[in-house]
Amino acid sequence: MQEKEQKKERVVAYIDGFNLYFGMREAGFDNCRWLNVSKLVSSLLKPHQSLVGIKYFTSRVSNNPDKQKRQSTYIDALESTGAKIIYGNYQDGSTECKRCGHIWRTAKEKMTDVNIATAIIVDAYKDEYDMAMLISGDSDLTPPIREVHNLFKNKRVFIAFPPKRHNSSMALVAKGSETIGRKKLVDAQFDEEVVSKTGYKLKIPTEWK
């Protein structure tokens, strides 16, 4: 029994938080936002695989207290499952309407793709996984996927595309891919109330019900 356990393919999941979130929103899966990524990833594993880690990549939203509160609640819920949160940043900027001259503030997420690429390659070097499960449809991640396969012949990157985020260039270089369907997301929701790592009760944001 123990020998069989040792032969299992070790899987680390790398989740592009915003890519997943906006894919679900675009697909109309608004009632799936209270997502337990640990449950989701586990549901995507095969019997010969073992989940050894989850890394969730995101950026702290700014300039919107309500969104910030919802995001903080969700991140605390994710951390209760043992997921490691890795932050990029939001870069403030401005956009001007060429017709009327109106200027409004914008924010762009930065560094997430670089953080994911770095983690996947460094973790391969450190022999943290046999298979990297990447949940993203960001084509900027195509080169690091290719390099993992070039440099580490005994490792592979599998892509689980978020809804509405399938990308052909990524699928071509991956060693296996699928698109996450609505049922997988619905079945992987947190309970309405989650206990944080510090013992605090976290409740699903009303807007996400």
Tab-separated table of C-alpha atoms in Angstrom:
chain	number	residue	atom	x	y	z
A	1	MET	CA	0.000	0.000	0.000
A	2	GLN	CA	2.757	2.427	0.953
A	3	GLU	CA	4.745	1.529	-2.166
A	4	LYS	CA	1.749	2.347	-4.372
A	5	GLU	CA	1.363	5.695	-2.599
A	6	GLN	CA	4.987	6.604	-3.388
A	7	LYS	CA	4.419	5.968	-7.085
A	8	LYS	CA	1.616	8.515	-7.332
A	9	GLU	CA	2.216	11.473	-9.614
A	10	ARG	CA	2.811	14.540	-7.431
A	11	VAL	CA	0.707	17.513	-8.524
A	12	VAL	CA	1.103	21.190	-7.666
A	13	ALA	CA	-1.683	23.500	-8.884
A	14	TYR	CA	-0.938	27.037	-10.097
A	15	ILE	CA	-4.075	29.168	-10.271
A	16	ASP	CA	-4.344	32.470	-12.114
A	17	GLY	CA	-6.979	34.007	-9.844
A	18	PHE	CA	-8.185	36.848	-12.071
A	19	ASN	CA	-8.166	34.725	-15.237
A	20	LEU	CA	-10.364	32.175	-13.479
A	21	TYR	CA	-12.615	34.811	-11.893
A	22	PHE	CA	-13.279	36.748	-15.093
A	23	GLY	CA	-13.711	33.544	-17.101
A	24	MET	CA	-16.489	32.511	-14.711
A	25	ARG	CA	-18.063	35.990	-14.886
A	26	GLU	CA	-17.949	36.000	-18.688
A	27	ALA	CA	-19.578	32.567	-18.794
A	28	GLY	CA	-22.375	33.805	-16.525
A	29	PHE	CA	-21.328	31.596	-13.597
A	30	ASP	CA	-21.738	34.394	-11.048
A	31	ASN	CA	-23.016	31.980	-8.404
A	32	CYS	CA	-19.695	30.078	-8.497
A	33	ARG	CA	-17.451	32.792	-7.071
A	34	TRP	CA	-17.296	31.310	-3.528
A	35	LEU	CA	-15.009	28.680	-5.018
A	36	ASN	CA	-12.993	26.234	-2.947
A	37	VAL	CA	-10.027	25.785	-5.280
A	38	SER	CA	-8.737	22.847	-3.254
A	39	LYS	CA	-12.001	20.981	-3.927
A	40	LEU	CA	-11.891	21.995	-7.574
A	41	VAL	CA	-8.325	20.831	-8.138
A	42	SER	CA	-8.968	17.566	-6.274
A	43	SER	CA	-11.940	16.884	-8.565
A	44	LEU	CA	-9.651	17.227	-11.598
A	45	LEU	CA	-7.099	14.676	-10.364
A	46	LYS	CA	-6.839	11.099	-11.642
A	47	PRO	CA	-6.613	8.149	-9.208
A	48	HIS	CA	-2.828	7.832	-9.773
A	49	GLN	CA	-2.247	11.479	-8.777
A	50	SER	CA	-1.694	13.159	-5.416
A	51	LEU	CA	-2.151	16.888	-4.712
A	52	VAL	CA	0.882	18.226	-2.838
A	53	GLY	CA	0.343	21.984	-3.086
A	54	ILE	CA	-1.792	24.860	-4.388
A	55	LYS	CA	-0.456	28.292	-5.310
A	56	TYR	CA	-3.048	30.973	-5.977
A	57	PHE	CA	-1.856	34.088	-7.808
A	58	THR	CA	-3.758	37.345	-7.473
A	59	SER	CA	-3.416	41.083	-6.775
A	60	ARG	CA	-5.076	43.170	-4.106
A	61	VAL	CA	-7.812	45.307	-5.671
A	62	SER	CA	-7.720	49.006	-4.821
A	63	ASN	CA	-9.970	52.080	-4.842
A	64	ASN	CA	-13.123	50.082	-4.085
A	65	PRO	CA	-13.724	49.274	-0.391
A	66	ASP	CA	-16.603	46.848	-1.080
A	67	LYS	CA	-14.583	44.816	-3.576
A	68	GLN	CA	-11.574	44.910	-1.259
A	69	LYS	CA	-13.648	43.503	1.603
A	70	ARG	CA	-15.079	40.696	-0.554
A	71	GLN	CA	-11.628	39.815	-1.862
A	72	SER	CA	-10.113	39.762	1.654
A	73	THR	CA	-12.877	37.451	2.862
A	74	TYR	CA	-12.315	35.136	-0.083
A	75	ILE	CA	-8.521	35.076	0.329
A	76	ASP	CA	-8.947	34.215	4.034
A	77	ALA	CA	-11.249	31.362	2.987
A	78	LEU	CA	-8.671	30.090	0.487
A	79	GLU	CA	-5.921	30.214	3.112
A	80	SER	CA	-8.074	28.069	5.407
A	81	THR	CA	-7.581	25.209	2.891
A	82	GLY	CA	-3.781	25.535	2.958
A	83	ALA	CA	-3.499	27.309	-0.407
A	84	LYS	CA	-0.497	29.629	-0.679
A	85	ILE	CA	-1.378	33.124	-1.918
A	86	ILE	CA	1.163	34.904	-4.131
A	87	TYR	CA	0.549	38.575	-4.891
A	88	GLY	CA	1.278	40.695	-7.920
A	89	ASN	CA	0.115	44.276	-7.837
A	90	TYR	CA	-2.438	46.652	-9.229
A	91	GLN	CA	-0.957	49.572	-11.112
A	92	ASP	CA	-3.034	52.721	-11.065
A	93	GLY	CA	-3.336	54.694	-14.265
A	94	SER	CA	-5.767	56.871	-16.145
A	95	THR	CA	-7.708	56.751	-19.396
A	96	GLU	CA	-8.878	59.781	-21.324
A	97	CYS	CA	-11.900	59.827	-23.613
A	98	LYS	CA	-10.705	61.296	-26.923
A	99	ARG	CA	-14.160	62.637	-27.696
A	100	CYS	CA	-15.100	64.434	-24.484
A	101	GLY	CA	-11.772	64.723	-22.655
A	102	HIS	CA	-13.132	62.987	-19.546
A	103	ILE	CA	-10.397	61.259	-17.535
A	104	TRP	CA	-11.068	58.309	-15.256
A	105	ARG	CA	-8.853	56.116	-13.125
A	106	THR	CA	-8.000	52.601	-14.214
A	107	ALA	CA	-6.062	49.776	-12.602
A	108	LYS	CA	-4.190	47.007	-14.367
A	109	GLU	CA	-2.997	43.806	-12.809
A	110	LYS	CA	0.753	43.353	-13.080
A	111	MET	CA	3.241	40.541	-12.451
A	112	THR	CA	0.851	37.580	-12.144
A	113	ASP	CA	2.009	35.890	-15.364
A	114	VAL	CA	5.675	36.460	-14.408
A	115	ASN	CA	5.047	35.123	-10.894
A	116	ILE	CA	3.363	31.987	-12.256
A	117	ALA	CA	6.110	31.397	-14.843
A	118	THR	CA	8.811	31.809	-12.194
A	119	ALA	CA	7.086	29.476	-9.728
A	120	ILE	CA	6.490	26.710	-12.278
A	121	ILE	CA	10.126	26.715	-13.441
A	122	VAL	CA	11.686	27.114	-9.979
A	123	ASP	CA	9.457	24.373	-8.525
A	124	ALA	CA	10.421	22.050	-11.399
A	125	TYR	CA	14.101	22.736	-10.632
A	126	LYS	CA	13.479	22.011	-6.934
A	127	ASP	CA	11.596	18.800	-7.879
A	128	GLU	CA	8.415	19.915	-6.107
A	129	TYR	CA	6.099	18.199	-8.607
A	130	ASP	CA	5.810	15.594	-11.345
A	131	MET	CA	2.896	17.448	-12.944
A	132	ALA	CA	2.071	21.151	-12.746
A	133	MET	CA	-1.655	21.787	-13.124
A	134	LEU	CA	-2.030	25.291	-14.506
A	135	ILE	CA	-5.462	26.933	-14.244
A	136	SER	CA	-5.211	29.841	-16.684
A	137	GLY	CA	-5.796	30.768	-20.296
A	138	ASP	CA	-3.133	33.475	-20.447
A	139	SER	CA	-1.089	32.887	-23.627
A	140	ASP	CA	1.896	34.712	-22.050
A	141	LEU	CA	2.463	31.465	-20.143
A	142	THR	CA	3.116	29.462	-23.327
A	143	PRO	CA	6.945	29.979	-23.295
A	144	PRO	CA	7.498	28.818	-19.684
A	145	ILE	CA	5.327	25.742	-20.305
A	146	ARG	CA	7.483	24.885	-23.317
A	147	GLU	CA	10.684	25.398	-21.317
A	148	VAL	CA	9.574	23.125	-18.478
A	149	HIS	CA	9.123	20.342	-21.043
A	150	ASN	CA	12.467	21.132	-22.721
A	151	LEU	CA	14.473	21.278	-19.499
A	152	PHE	CA	12.748	18.642	-17.348
A	153	LYS	CA	11.943	15.594	-19.444
A	154	ASN	CA	10.287	13.754	-16.535
A	155	LYS	CA	7.861	16.606	-15.739
A	156	ARG	CA	4.770	17.916	-17.475
A	157	VAL	CA	2.389	20.844	-17.423
A	158	PHE	CA	-1.316	20.108	-17.703
A	159	ILE	CA	-3.728	22.992	-18.316
A	160	ALA	CA	-7.233	23.246	-16.884
A	161	PHE	CA	-8.699	26.186	-18.801
A	162	PRO	CA	-11.197	28.406	-16.962
A	163	PRO	CA	-14.577	28.878	-18.707
A	164	LYS	CA	-14.267	31.053	-21.846
A	165	ARG	CA	-10.474	31.004	-21.601
A	166	HIS	CA	-9.383	28.145	-23.904
A	167	ASN	CA	-6.173	29.044	-25.722
A	168	SER	CA	-4.885	26.986	-28.677
A	169	SER	CA	-1.216	28.016	-28.403
A	170	MET	CA	-1.147	26.903	-24.768
A	171	ALA	CA	-2.977	23.652	-25.507
A	172	LEU	CA	-0.398	22.788	-28.188
A	173	VAL	CA	2.585	23.005	-25.831
A	174	ALA	CA	0.837	21.471	-22.795
A	175	LYS	CA	0.951	17.769	-22.057
A	176	GLY	CA	-2.794	17.456	-21.631
A	177	SER	CA	-5.585	19.992	-21.200
A	178	GLU	CA	-9.290	20.344	-20.474
A	179	THR	CA	-11.803	23.127	-19.918
A	180	ILE	CA	-13.390	23.432	-16.484
A	181	GLY	CA	-17.155	22.999	-16.786
A	182	ARG	CA	-19.939	24.549	-14.764
A	183	LYS	CA	-20.708	21.369	-12.797
A	184	LYS	CA	-17.127	21.130	-11.488
A	185	LEU	CA	-17.388	24.737	-10.268
A	186	VAL	CA	-20.826	24.300	-8.694
A	187	ASP	CA	-19.714	21.134	-6.886
A	188	ALA	CA	-16.585	22.868	-5.519
A	189	GLN	CA	-18.212	25.713	-3.596
A	190	PHE	CA	-17.343	26.484	0.023
A	191	ASP	CA	-20.030	26.103	2.672
A	192	GLU	CA	-21.797	29.423	3.302
A	193	GLU	CA	-19.689	29.786	6.441
A	194	VAL	CA	-15.975	28.993	6.590
A	195	VAL	CA	-13.684	29.121	9.619
A	196	SER	CA	-10.464	31.023	8.914
A	197	LYS	CA	-7.000	29.872	10.037
A	198	THR	CA	-7.305	32.236	13.009
A	199	GLY	CA	-10.731	30.863	13.999
A	200	TYR	CA	-12.772	33.750	12.590
A	201	LYS	CA	-16.058	32.903	10.849
A	202	LEU	CA	-16.094	33.930	7.200
A	203	LYS	CA	-19.424	34.245	5.400
A	204	ILE	CA	-20.047	34.208	1.678
A	205	PRO	CA	-20.474	37.808	0.432
A	206	THR	CA	-24.171	38.584	-0.119
A	207	GLU	CA	-23.460	39.683	-3.707
A	208	TRP	CA	-22.044	36.227	-4.499
A	209	LYS	CA	-25.075	34.192	-3.476
